[in-house]
Structures are given as structure tokens and as C-alpha cells.
């Protein structure tokens, strides 16, 4: 079976998370992703947060599956020669260095275009041009400056970061969309182009509903929020859904830290909910029967539901609610997710063999294409494919040995 991006070559100059998450998706779509790393050390995450000594960390392995690895000293003349041959041979270059790093290597966009007019040069930066352009960005900094942290948490508490890596991996997904669009446009124009995504922009794109609500505030309080008072900016609203259908996380038995289930109250779900919780009279009670009258007492509505859920496990509640088509979702811990048999069967969580650490579990490809299945393969060892990749560029065994001795690769 052909792969969706079969024949597309990607030179991956990324590190840490935002860039590698992007290029891993490209690899899972069938592209040949060649990860370019520093000789001797490689991607810094190979050695970060190690659980086993002298073995590539899970931080690295879970972001670099299905890639090939080469090492190259970009500061040497021979290294620049190899790099230029690589650029001429690939379709896409992806990097997430700090501002100006690639330019300081001697390769501004104009130079790269000369080397390969069809090249798509894709970059992740912390911020777009302007006041913040030269600032460093990390995951939670992007969350802080993209609107996420100010709207996450409970009203009386501090701003909170979300466990979802919306700054890093969220930006990586946005970059994939831009790269695919540029590849498609190239089929018509024959030209490459620059693709740039700022982490702040990506987080803000994921927080657009909060900008929606910021503008709605000009016309009065936000009724679907549980907050009693509103100022001139969108408040933190706990676990409220913030959408047209109210939701909340309610406690379940036996009362552990993740013994909760998130429940949505749809208009059609109110009557079966009242029956399940043993309060059928509330279905037709004028003080409870419609979404409009419930809006001012959602805290009481969910408290009534919680009185019932606390007597059952989250799995029992899930089955009972789903039997009545009531939207809900148990809060799954990371342990429950990694051990979930259904997720394993679906390939959402997969087990991968590694020559140094044995087996490890990682996320599978979330993009399911019926005509392009790409099994998750182990990540490469540092420089594992030097001879394979550079040999295809015309470097002889003898020349590769010379480059290795000189510390170029």
C-alpha cells in the first residue's frame, strides 16, 4: 500500500518537542524524515529526563519514531558542503531554532532558495515579528502569552498551565498543516515557499473561544459561566464547558484523585438524568425544566447529580449515562490510558521495540488514512543512518571515514 507522503523527503533540524512532534507526524504520513543532529550529543532530549542510564530518554523516543538520524557539524566547511547537498536533495526543511540561528549558519531563506528553488522551508518560532520576536519561548510561556493560562483554573486560584502540550505539540500540528498546504501548492506553481508558525499564535488559535467571550462581555455577564461576578476580562471558570451545553466534573466512588466523570446536560438529557438520580419530579418542575431556568443554578444541578455519582464508580456512571445517550467522560489517569485495552487495539497507544531500552509505549498515529497505513517504528540511534543517507548523496565509504575522523559526522 502506498503512503500518503511517499517520495517526500524532509530534513529535520528540529529539537525538543514542537519541531519533532511536527516531523514525526510527517513521518507517520509516509515522508522520509532525516533528522540532522549534532555529532556526539544529538537532540538534547536524548539525554534529558532519563529513566535508564546511557539510553535515549522517553522524551526523545516518543517524539522521533519513524525517522532516520544523521550527524553533521554545521560549523565546518565540509559540514556545510554536506548540508548544501542535503538541501538540494530534499523537499522540506523543518527547524525550530531560536530566532536567527539558521541565518548565522550562513543560510538565510534567500540562500536556501538558490540551493533548491522547490524547497519548502518550515519554521517554528516563539513569536511573530514585532516586539516579542527575539524572546525565547517554552511550552508554558506560549500558554501564558497565548490566552490559555489566564482562562484556566478556578476563579479564586492562580493561572494554571494545561497538561496538554498546546504550546509545543499544538504548534507542531499547525506546522504540519502549513507544510502540507505548501506541498500541494507546489504541484501547481513548482515553487517552494516559507512556512512559519509562532507558538503564541498557535495557542491563541486554540483559545479562540475565549476571545469570543471577551467580546461578548461588552454586552453583559456570560450566563454559561459559573462565576457570580464579571469584570472586563474573561475569568477563570473551573471545569465549566464554556459552550452552549453546560458541563462539570462530578465526584464518583471510591473518591480517589481521578474518580470523577465529566457530564454534559443537554436539553434532551435532562429528563433521563432526573430519573437516574432519583429526582424525576424535576423533569417537569417549572423551576428546573428548561435550560434557561437551569442556567442560574447550574451549581445546584451538578450538586444533585454528584449526590448520585458519588455512590457509583466512574465506569458504572459512564455505562448508565451512555445507555441514555447522555454525553459524559470519565477522567482517565495516565496509568489508565497506558493500560487501556481498547486504546491498544485501536493503535492509539502502541508498544515499540528499542535496541537499547527494550520495549516502551508511546502514542500512535492519530491521523487515520484508509489508504495510507504507516506502522509506528522505533526512533533512530544517534547517527545511525549516516552511511545510508550520505552514501545516497554520492559519498564513498572512504570519504565517509574521512568525515567521521574529522568530526564532521
GROMACS .gro file of C-alpha atoms in nm:
model
  409
    1UNK     CA    1   0.000   0.000   0.000
    2UNK     CA    2   0.136   0.342  -0.098
    3UNK     CA    3   0.196   0.600   0.173
    4UNK     CA    4   0.034   0.943   0.156
    5UNK     CA    5   0.367   1.131   0.157
    6UNK     CA    6   0.573   0.863  -0.014
    7UNK     CA    7   0.858   1.025  -0.206
    8UNK     CA    8   0.861   1.338   0.008
    9UNK     CA    9   1.198   1.396   0.176
   10UNK     CA   10   1.217   1.603   0.493
   11UNK     CA   11   1.537   1.736   0.651
   12UNK     CA   12   1.450   1.760   1.020
   13UNK     CA   13   1.667   2.015   1.201
   14UNK     CA   14   1.433   2.032   1.499
   15UNK     CA   15   1.489   1.954   1.865
   16UNK     CA   16   1.300   1.919   2.194
   17UNK     CA   17   0.922   1.896   2.129
   18UNK     CA   18   0.749   2.145   1.899
   19UNK     CA   19   0.951   2.062   1.588
   20UNK     CA   20   0.994   1.687   1.646
   21UNK     CA   21   0.620   1.646   1.708
   22UNK     CA   22   0.561   1.802   1.366
   23UNK     CA   23   0.816   1.595   1.175
   24UNK     CA   24   0.702   1.274   1.348
   25UNK     CA   25   0.354   1.332   1.207
   26UNK     CA   26   0.506   1.381   0.862
   27UNK     CA   27   0.693   1.051   0.905
   28UNK     CA   28   0.370   0.880   1.012
   29UNK     CA   29   0.213   1.010   0.691
   30UNK     CA   30   0.487   0.835   0.495
   31UNK     CA   31   0.754   1.101   0.442
   32UNK     CA   32   1.122   1.009   0.461
   33UNK     CA   33   1.228   1.221   0.760
   34UNK     CA   34   1.602   1.261   0.806
   35UNK     CA   35   1.685   1.401   1.149
   36UNK     CA   36   2.002   1.611   1.142
   37UNK     CA   37   2.178   1.615   1.481
   38UNK     CA   38   2.496   1.742   1.641
   39UNK     CA   39   2.776   1.480   1.647
   40UNK     CA   40   2.830   1.323   1.987
   41UNK     CA   41   2.522   1.465   2.158
   42UNK     CA   42   2.233   1.489   1.916
   43UNK     CA   43   1.894   1.626   2.010
   44UNK     CA   44   1.928   1.748   2.370
   45UNK     CA   45   1.626   1.541   2.473
   46UNK     CA   46   1.818   1.218   2.411
   47UNK     CA   47   1.977   1.282   2.749
   48UNK     CA   48   1.702   1.471   2.932
   49UNK     CA   49   1.475   1.311   3.193
   50UNK     CA   50   1.641   0.973   3.152
   51UNK     CA   51   1.489   0.678   3.334
   52UNK     CA   52   1.773   0.446   3.227
   53UNK     CA   53   2.141   0.544   3.225
   54UNK     CA   54   2.312   0.595   2.888
   55UNK     CA   55   1.992   0.516   2.695
   56UNK     CA   56   1.790   0.760   2.486
   57UNK     CA   57   1.519   0.905   2.708
   58UNK     CA   58   1.148   0.851   2.662
   59UNK     CA   59   1.132   1.225   2.597
   60UNK     CA   60   1.328   1.162   2.277
   61UNK     CA   61   1.190   0.824   2.177
   62UNK     CA   62   0.826   0.933   2.194
   63UNK     CA   63   0.883   1.227   1.958
   64UNK     CA   64   1.112   1.076   1.697
   65UNK     CA   65   0.964   0.749   1.575
   66UNK     CA   66   0.982   0.657   1.205
   67UNK     CA   67   1.280   0.885   1.137
   68UNK     CA   68   1.636   0.834   1.021
   69UNK     CA   69   1.925   1.006   1.203
   70UNK     CA   70   2.241   1.161   1.067
   71UNK     CA   71   2.500   1.372   1.247
   72UNK     CA   72   2.665   1.680   1.100
   73UNK     CA   73   2.893   1.958   1.224
   74UNK     CA   74   2.743   2.261   1.053
   75UNK     CA   75   3.032   2.485   1.159
   76UNK     CA   76   3.292   2.312   0.941
   77UNK     CA   77   3.340   2.375   0.567
   78UNK     CA   78   3.296   2.005   0.493
   79UNK     CA   79   2.980   2.009   0.702
   80UNK     CA   80   2.840   2.300   0.502
   81UNK     CA   81   2.917   2.112   0.181
   82UNK     CA   82   2.721   1.810   0.304
   83UNK     CA   83   2.437   2.034   0.420
   84UNK     CA   84   2.408   2.201   0.083
   85UNK     CA   85   2.388   1.865  -0.092
   86UNK     CA   86   2.117   1.762   0.151
   87UNK     CA   87   1.921   2.081   0.086
   88UNK     CA   88   1.936   2.022  -0.288
   89UNK     CA   89   1.801   1.671  -0.238
   90UNK     CA   90   1.504   1.730  -0.002
   91UNK     CA   91   1.157   1.872  -0.038
   92UNK     CA   92   1.112   2.020   0.309
   93UNK     CA   93   1.344   2.169   0.571
   94UNK     CA   94   1.198   2.199   0.921
   95UNK     CA   95   1.366   2.386   1.207
   96UNK     CA   96   1.271   2.531   1.543
   97UNK     CA   97   1.593   2.706   1.642
   98UNK     CA   98   1.587   3.040   1.817
   99UNK     CA   99   1.549   3.350   1.600
  100UNK     CA  100   1.840   3.399   1.357
  101UNK     CA  101   2.026   3.072   1.425
  102UNK     CA  102   1.996   2.930   1.073
  103UNK     CA  103   2.091   3.268   0.930
  104UNK     CA  104   2.405   3.270   1.146
  105UNK     CA  105   2.499   2.934   0.997
  106UNK     CA  106   2.507   3.125   0.667
  107UNK     CA  107   2.175   3.007   0.528
  108UNK     CA  108   1.907   3.274   0.512
  109UNK     CA  109   1.592   3.191   0.316
  110UNK     CA  110   1.732   3.356   0.002
  111UNK     CA  111   2.039   3.130   0.008
  112UNK     CA  112   1.827   2.819   0.063
  113UNK     CA  113   1.609   2.919  -0.230
  114UNK     CA  114   1.916   2.941  -0.452
  115UNK     CA  115   2.023   2.593  -0.348
  116UNK     CA  116   1.675   2.449  -0.408
  117UNK     CA  117   1.401   2.667  -0.563
  118UNK     CA  118   1.142   2.399  -0.481
  119UNK     CA  119   1.234   2.381  -0.113
  120UNK     CA  120   0.966   2.434   0.150
  121UNK     CA  121   1.135   2.593   0.450
  122UNK     CA  122   0.920   2.545   0.760
  123UNK     CA  123   0.996   2.713   1.092
  124UNK     CA  124   0.852   2.725   1.442
  125UNK     CA  125   0.932   3.034   1.647
  126UNK     CA  126   0.805   3.153   1.981
  127UNK     CA  127   0.655   3.471   1.844
  128UNK     CA  128   0.589   3.651   1.520
  129UNK     CA  129   0.771   3.967   1.402
  130UNK     CA  130   0.745   4.265   1.632
  131UNK     CA  131   0.803   4.336   1.999
  132UNK     CA  132   0.836   3.974   2.108
  133UNK     CA  133   1.025   3.842   1.805
  134UNK     CA  134   1.358   3.779   1.979
  135UNK     CA  135   1.216   3.642   2.303
  136UNK     CA  136   1.270   3.280   2.396
  137UNK     CA  137   0.959   3.066   2.428
  138UNK     CA  138   0.883   2.740   2.604
  139UNK     CA  139   0.561   2.542   2.635
  140UNK     CA  140   0.416   2.726   2.933
  141UNK     CA  141   0.540   3.066   2.815
  142UNK     CA  142   0.336   3.014   2.499
  143UNK     CA  143   0.037   2.915   2.712
  144UNK     CA  144   0.089   3.227   2.924
  145UNK     CA  145   0.105   3.464   2.628
  146UNK     CA  146  -0.150   3.290   2.408
  147UNK     CA  147  -0.453   3.329   2.635
  148UNK     CA  148  -0.461   2.983   2.788
  149UNK     CA  149  -0.331   3.036   3.141
  150UNK     CA  150  -0.539   3.342   3.223
  151UNK     CA  151  -0.855   3.143   3.148
  152UNK     CA  152  -0.754   2.810   3.306
  153UNK     CA  153  -0.816   2.727   3.672
  154UNK     CA  154  -1.068   2.827   3.933
  155UNK     CA  155  -1.181   3.182   3.998
  156UNK     CA  156  -1.004   3.231   4.329
  157UNK     CA  157  -0.689   3.043   4.228
  158UNK     CA  158  -0.378   3.134   4.026
  159UNK     CA  159  -0.350   3.095   3.648
  160UNK     CA  160  -0.280   2.732   3.556
  161UNK     CA  161  -0.097   2.556   3.275
  162UNK     CA  162  -0.281   2.277   3.099
  163UNK     CA  163  -0.130   1.928   3.090
  164UNK     CA  164  -0.190   1.917   2.714
  165UNK     CA  165   0.117   2.046   2.534
  166UNK     CA  166  -0.071   2.303   2.329
  167UNK     CA  167   0.234   2.530   2.302
  168UNK     CA  168   0.475   2.270   2.167
  169UNK     CA  169   0.285   1.983   2.007
  170UNK     CA  170  -0.009   2.212   1.932
  171UNK     CA  171   0.222   2.434   1.728
  172UNK     CA  172   0.375   2.127   1.562
  173UNK     CA  173   0.035   2.019   1.436
  174UNK     CA  174  -0.028   2.367   1.296
  175UNK     CA  175   0.306   2.349   1.115
  176UNK     CA  176   0.212   2.017   0.955
  177UNK     CA  177  -0.098   2.182   0.808
  178UNK     CA  178   0.115   2.460   0.660
  179UNK     CA  179   0.371   2.218   0.516
  180UNK     CA  180   0.102   2.004   0.351
  181UNK     CA  181  -0.058   2.315   0.202
  182UNK     CA  182   0.279   2.431   0.066
  183UNK     CA  183   0.348   2.089  -0.085
  184UNK     CA  184   0.009   2.094  -0.254
  185UNK     CA  185   0.059   2.448  -0.386
  186UNK     CA  186   0.399   2.347  -0.523
  187UNK     CA  187   0.231   2.092  -0.750
  188UNK     CA  188   0.073   2.389  -0.930
  189UNK     CA  189   0.348   2.652  -0.907
  190UNK     CA  190   0.665   2.442  -0.900
  191UNK     CA  191   0.799   2.678  -0.634
  192UNK     CA  192   0.884   2.629  -0.271
  193UNK     CA  193   0.798   2.879  -0.002
  194UNK     CA  194   0.844   2.970   0.362
  195UNK     CA  195   0.605   2.831   0.622
  196UNK     CA  196   0.618   2.988   0.968
  197UNK     CA  197   0.412   2.926   1.280
  198UNK     CA  198   0.457   3.115   1.607
  199UNK     CA  199   0.382   2.928   1.929
  200UNK     CA  200   0.188   3.226   2.064
  201UNK     CA  201  -0.029   3.229   1.751
  202UNK     CA  202  -0.098   2.857   1.769
  203UNK     CA  203  -0.204   2.871   2.135
  204UNK     CA  204  -0.426   3.170   2.064
  205UNK     CA  205  -0.587   2.982   1.776
  206UNK     CA  206  -0.672   2.704   2.022
  207UNK     CA  207  -0.811   2.964   2.266
  208UNK     CA  208  -1.028   3.149   2.017
  209UNK     CA  209  -1.349   3.084   2.213
  210UNK     CA  210  -1.204   3.292   2.495
  211UNK     CA  211  -1.156   3.585   2.257
  212UNK     CA  212  -1.517   3.527   2.153
  213UNK     CA  213  -1.621   3.559   2.516
  214UNK     CA  214  -1.401   3.865   2.570
  215UNK     CA  215  -1.609   4.047   2.311
  216UNK     CA  216  -1.938   3.912   2.444
  217UNK     CA  217  -1.854   4.063   2.782
  218UNK     CA  218  -1.928   4.406   2.637
  219UNK     CA  219  -2.294   4.306   2.630
  220UNK     CA  220  -2.323   4.165   2.979
  221UNK     CA  221  -2.229   3.870   3.201
  222UNK     CA  222  -2.157   3.529   3.048
  223UNK     CA  223  -2.451   3.319   3.163
  224UNK     CA  224  -2.293   2.983   3.086
  225UNK     CA  225  -2.004   3.058   3.324
  226UNK     CA  226  -2.046   2.967   3.693
  227UNK     CA  227  -1.891   3.295   3.809
  228UNK     CA  228  -2.111   3.529   4.010
  229UNK     CA  229  -1.934   3.849   3.912
  230UNK     CA  230  -1.762   3.962   3.592
  231UNK     CA  231  -1.502   4.230   3.534
  232UNK     CA  232  -1.375   4.346   3.197
  233UNK     CA  233  -1.185   4.027   3.105
  234UNK     CA  234  -1.278   3.660   3.070
  235UNK     CA  235  -1.245   3.495   3.411
  236UNK     CA  236  -1.118   3.152   3.507
  237UNK     CA  237  -1.423   2.929   3.530
  238UNK     CA  238  -1.308   2.597   3.670
  239UNK     CA  239  -1.443   2.297   3.482
  240UNK     CA  240  -1.731   2.479   3.314
  241UNK     CA  241  -1.759   2.386   2.947
  242UNK     CA  242  -1.793   2.749   2.841
  243UNK     CA  243  -2.011   2.639   2.549
  244UNK     CA  244  -2.379   2.612   2.471
  245UNK     CA  245  -2.419   2.290   2.668
  246UNK     CA  246  -2.320   2.318   3.037
  247UNK     CA  247  -2.084   2.059   3.183
  248UNK     CA  248  -1.894   1.986   3.504
  249UNK     CA  249  -1.670   1.721   3.658
  250UNK     CA  250  -1.854   1.544   3.939
  251UNK     CA  251  -1.711   1.309   4.203
  252UNK     CA  252  -1.753   0.932   4.189
  253UNK     CA  253  -1.679   0.640   4.421
  254UNK     CA  254  -1.444   0.548   4.580
  255UNK     CA  255  -1.323   0.907   4.592
  256UNK     CA  256  -0.968   0.890   4.456
  257UNK     CA  257  -0.794   1.185   4.287
  258UNK     CA  258  -0.923   1.085   3.941
  259UNK     CA  259  -1.257   0.936   4.046
  260UNK     CA  260  -1.454   1.196   3.854
  261UNK     CA  261  -1.669   1.198   3.544
  262UNK     CA  262  -1.744   1.494   3.322
  263UNK     CA  263  -2.115   1.527   3.249
  264UNK     CA  264  -2.289   1.745   2.991
  265UNK     CA  265  -2.650   1.847   3.045
  266UNK     CA  266  -2.823   1.866   2.708
  267UNK     CA  267  -3.189   1.971   2.695
  268UNK     CA  268  -3.293   1.621   2.582
  269UNK     CA  269  -3.081   1.465   2.855
  270UNK     CA  270  -3.240   1.643   3.150
  271UNK     CA  271  -3.540   1.410   3.188
  272UNK     CA  272  -3.337   1.084   3.188
  273UNK     CA  273  -3.084   1.247   3.421
  274UNK     CA  274  -3.355   1.331   3.674
  275UNK     CA  275  -3.476   0.973   3.662
  276UNK     CA  276  -3.126   0.831   3.710
  277UNK     CA  277  -3.054   1.050   4.011
  278UNK     CA  278  -3.388   0.968   4.171
  279UNK     CA  279  -3.544   1.314   4.123
  280UNK     CA  280  -3.794   1.256   3.837
  281UNK     CA  281  -4.017   1.540   3.960
  282UNK     CA  282  -3.755   1.792   3.842
  283UNK     CA  283  -3.813   1.699   3.477
  284UNK     CA  284  -4.136   1.899   3.462
  285UNK     CA  285  -4.079   2.138   3.752
  286UNK     CA  286  -4.104   2.496   3.612
  287UNK     CA  287  -3.800   2.588   3.821
  288UNK     CA  288  -3.584   2.321   3.656
  289UNK     CA  289  -3.743   2.205   3.332
  290UNK     CA  290  -3.576   2.433   3.077
  291UNK     CA  291  -3.212   2.523   3.003
  292UNK     CA  292  -3.293   2.889   3.065
  293UNK     CA  293  -3.414   2.840   3.421
  294UNK     CA  294  -3.134   2.593   3.499
  295UNK     CA  295  -2.866   2.837   3.385
  296UNK     CA  296  -2.873   3.039   3.708
  297UNK     CA  297  -2.848   2.728   3.926
  298UNK     CA  298  -2.608   2.501   3.741
  299UNK     CA  299  -2.406   2.457   4.058
  300UNK     CA  300  -2.714   2.313   4.229
  301UNK     CA  301  -2.794   2.095   3.926
  302UNK     CA  302  -2.449   1.938   3.926
  303UNK     CA  303  -2.457   1.903   4.305
  304UNK     CA  304  -2.773   1.693   4.269
  305UNK     CA  305  -2.604   1.481   4.002
  306UNK     CA  306  -2.297   1.443   4.224
  307UNK     CA  307  -2.506   1.312   4.512
  308UNK     CA  308  -2.590   1.020   4.281
  309UNK     CA  309  -2.248   0.973   4.111
  310UNK     CA  310  -2.069   0.956   4.447
  311UNK     CA  311  -2.246   0.625   4.508
  312UNK     CA  312  -2.107   0.467   4.188
  313UNK     CA  313  -1.770   0.428   4.017
  314UNK     CA  314  -1.696   0.644   3.716
  315UNK     CA  315  -1.719   0.336   3.493
  316UNK     CA  316  -2.064   0.248   3.628
  317UNK     CA  317  -2.178   0.607   3.581
  318UNK     CA  318  -2.039   0.610   3.225
  319UNK     CA  319  -2.237   0.299   3.133
  320UNK     CA  320  -2.560   0.427   3.291
  321UNK     CA  321  -2.536   0.769   3.126
  322UNK     CA  322  -2.441   0.634   2.785
  323UNK     CA  323  -2.737   0.397   2.798
  324UNK     CA  324  -2.949   0.713   2.786
  325UNK     CA  325  -2.727   0.891   2.531
  326UNK     CA  326  -2.612   1.146   2.789
  327UNK     CA  327  -2.267   1.286   2.698
  328UNK     CA  328  -2.004   1.208   2.960
  329UNK     CA  329  -1.642   1.111   3.001
  330UNK     CA  330  -1.462   0.960   3.299
  331UNK     CA  331  -1.144   1.136   3.399
  332UNK     CA  332  -0.876   0.889   3.288
  333UNK     CA  333  -0.540   0.892   3.460
  334UNK     CA  334  -0.221   0.841   3.262
  335UNK     CA  335  -0.197   0.492   3.415
  336UNK     CA  336  -0.547   0.405   3.298
  337UNK     CA  337  -0.476   0.535   2.950
  338UNK     CA  338  -0.147   0.349   2.905
  339UNK     CA  339  -0.313   0.026   3.023
  340UNK     CA  340  -0.640   0.070   2.829
  341UNK     CA  341  -0.702  -0.238   2.613
  342UNK     CA  342  -0.933  -0.052   2.374
  343UNK     CA  343  -0.672   0.217   2.307
  344UNK     CA  344  -0.413  -0.054   2.244
  345UNK     CA  345  -0.645  -0.232   1.998
  346UNK     CA  346  -0.705   0.096   1.813
  347UNK     CA  347  -0.334   0.176   1.793
  348UNK     CA  348  -0.387   0.492   1.997
  349UNK     CA  349  -0.122   0.362   2.236
  350UNK     CA  350   0.139   0.131   2.086
  351UNK     CA  351   0.433  -0.071   2.211
  352UNK     CA  352   0.764  -0.025   2.031
  353UNK     CA  353   1.081  -0.233   2.048
  354UNK     CA  354   1.405  -0.043   2.102
  355UNK     CA  355   1.754  -0.196   2.072
  356UNK     CA  356   1.882  -0.031   2.392
  357UNK     CA  357   1.585   0.015   2.625
  358UNK     CA  358   1.376  -0.285   2.521
  359UNK     CA  359   1.008  -0.204   2.473
  360UNK     CA  360   0.831   0.120   2.554
  361UNK     CA  361   0.482   0.253   2.499
  362UNK     CA  362   0.406   0.565   2.302
  363UNK     CA  363   0.119   0.737   2.128
  364UNK     CA  364   0.024   0.601   1.789
  365UNK     CA  365  -0.052   0.799   1.477
  366UNK     CA  366  -0.371   0.998   1.546
  367UNK     CA  367  -0.423   1.057   1.173
  368UNK     CA  368  -0.605   0.757   1.027
  369UNK     CA  369  -0.595   0.729   0.647
  370UNK     CA  370  -0.770   0.431   0.491
  371UNK     CA  371  -0.521   0.404   0.202
  372UNK     CA  372  -0.204   0.501   0.386
  373UNK     CA  373  -0.119   0.294   0.690
  374UNK     CA  374   0.227   0.356   0.837
  375UNK     CA  375   0.317   0.137   1.137
  376UNK     CA  376   0.496   0.312   1.422
  377UNK     CA  377   0.865   0.226   1.405
  378UNK     CA  378   1.134   0.278   1.665
  379UNK     CA  379   1.327   0.606   1.676
  380UNK     CA  380   1.681   0.608   1.537
  381UNK     CA  381   2.001   0.584   1.734
  382UNK     CA  382   2.226   0.887   1.705
  383UNK     CA  383   2.384   0.897   1.358
  384UNK     CA  384   2.250   0.552   1.277
  385UNK     CA  385   2.187   0.638   0.913
  386UNK     CA  386   2.495   0.845   0.828
  387UNK     CA  387   2.632   0.598   0.575
  388UNK     CA  388   2.290   0.521   0.430
  389UNK     CA  389   2.181   0.883   0.375
  390UNK     CA  390   2.515   1.032   0.275
  391UNK     CA  391   2.601   0.732   0.062
  392UNK     CA  392   2.287   0.804  -0.141
  393UNK     CA  393   2.425   1.155  -0.199
  394UNK     CA  394   2.738   1.006  -0.358
  395UNK     CA  395   2.978   0.993  -0.063
  396UNK     CA  396   3.207   0.692  -0.082
  397UNK     CA  397   3.293   0.467   0.211
  398UNK     CA  398   3.641   0.617   0.216
  399UNK     CA  399   3.513   0.975   0.216
  400UNK     CA  400   3.265   0.896   0.493
  401UNK     CA  401   3.551   0.756   0.701
  402UNK     CA  402   3.746   1.079   0.649
  403UNK     CA  403   3.446   1.292   0.753
  404UNK     CA  404   3.396   1.077   1.060
  405UNK     CA  405   3.764   1.107   1.160
  406UNK     CA  406   3.747   1.485   1.114
  407UNK     CA  407   3.439   1.509   1.338
  408UNK     CA  408   3.219   1.634   1.055
  409UNK     CA  409   2.970   1.350   1.104
   0.00000   0.00000   0.00000
